Coordinates of C-alpha atoms in Angstrom, one line a residue:
X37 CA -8.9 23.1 5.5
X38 CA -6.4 20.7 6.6
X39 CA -2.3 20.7 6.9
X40 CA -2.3 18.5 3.9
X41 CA -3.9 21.0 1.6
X42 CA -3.1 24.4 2.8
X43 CA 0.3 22.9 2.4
X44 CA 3.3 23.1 5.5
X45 CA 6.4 24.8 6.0
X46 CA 7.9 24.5 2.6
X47 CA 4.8 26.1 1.1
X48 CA 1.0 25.2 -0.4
X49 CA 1.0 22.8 -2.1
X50 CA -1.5 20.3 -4.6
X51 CA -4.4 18.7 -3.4
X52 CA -4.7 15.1 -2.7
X53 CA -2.6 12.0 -0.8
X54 CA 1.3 11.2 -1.2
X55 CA 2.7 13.6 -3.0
X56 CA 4.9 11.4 -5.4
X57 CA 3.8 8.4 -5.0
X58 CA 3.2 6.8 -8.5
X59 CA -0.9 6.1 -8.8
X60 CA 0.4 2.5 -10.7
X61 CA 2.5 1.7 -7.9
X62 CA -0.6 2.1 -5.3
X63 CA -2.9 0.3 -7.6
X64 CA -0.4 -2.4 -7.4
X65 CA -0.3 -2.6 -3.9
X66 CA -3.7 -2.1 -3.8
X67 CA -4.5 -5.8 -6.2
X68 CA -1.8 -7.5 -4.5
X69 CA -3.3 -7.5 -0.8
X70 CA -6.7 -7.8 -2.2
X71 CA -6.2 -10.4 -4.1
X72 CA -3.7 -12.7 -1.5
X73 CA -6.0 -11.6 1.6
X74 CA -9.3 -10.5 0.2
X75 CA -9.6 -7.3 1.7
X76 CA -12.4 -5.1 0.3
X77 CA -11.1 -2.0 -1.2
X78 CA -12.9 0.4 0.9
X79 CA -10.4 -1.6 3.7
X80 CA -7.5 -1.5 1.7
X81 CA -7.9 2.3 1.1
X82 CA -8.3 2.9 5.2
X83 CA -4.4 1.9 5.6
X84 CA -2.6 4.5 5.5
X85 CA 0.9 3.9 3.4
X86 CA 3.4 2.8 5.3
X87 CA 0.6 -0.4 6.8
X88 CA 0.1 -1.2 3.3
X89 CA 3.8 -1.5 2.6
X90 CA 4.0 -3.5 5.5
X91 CA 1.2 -6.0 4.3
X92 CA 2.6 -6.0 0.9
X93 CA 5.8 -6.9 2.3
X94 CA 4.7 -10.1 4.4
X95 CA 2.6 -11.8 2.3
X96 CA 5.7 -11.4 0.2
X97 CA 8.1 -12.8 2.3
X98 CA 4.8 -15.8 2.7
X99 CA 5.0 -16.5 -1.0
X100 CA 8.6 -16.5 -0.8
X101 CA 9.0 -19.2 1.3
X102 CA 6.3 -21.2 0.5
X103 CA 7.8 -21.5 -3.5
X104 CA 11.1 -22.2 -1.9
X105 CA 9.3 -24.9 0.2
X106 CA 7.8 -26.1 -3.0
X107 CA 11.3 -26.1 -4.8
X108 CA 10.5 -23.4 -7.2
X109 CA 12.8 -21.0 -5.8

């Protein structure tokens, strides 16, 4: 059984991913790469959290400046 599921030093805990982590929130994510970089979702669900956030966070900071380039922003 892996450290995830048996649980670590603060005791067993719940099956699953990121404990806390709202399921919305990851859907979100999830759409928002897909949809800017057309990533398949079996790709999408091979990053692990903190790439995602990363990716979520540059094409971001992309759309960002291009609506200031186009004055909407």
């Amino acid at each position: 059984m892996s450290e995830l599921r048996r649980g670590g030093p603060s005791g067993p805990r719940a099956p699953g991913g990121i404990r806390g982590y709202p399921v919305d929130r990851l859907r979100e994510e999830i759409a928002f790469v897909a949809y800017h970089l057309h990533w398949s979702h079996a790709e999408l669900m091979d990053l692990d959290h903190a790439e995602r956030r990363r990716w979520v966070e540059r094409v971001s900071a992309i759309n960002q400046r291009l609506n200031e380039a186009a004055g909407g922003g």
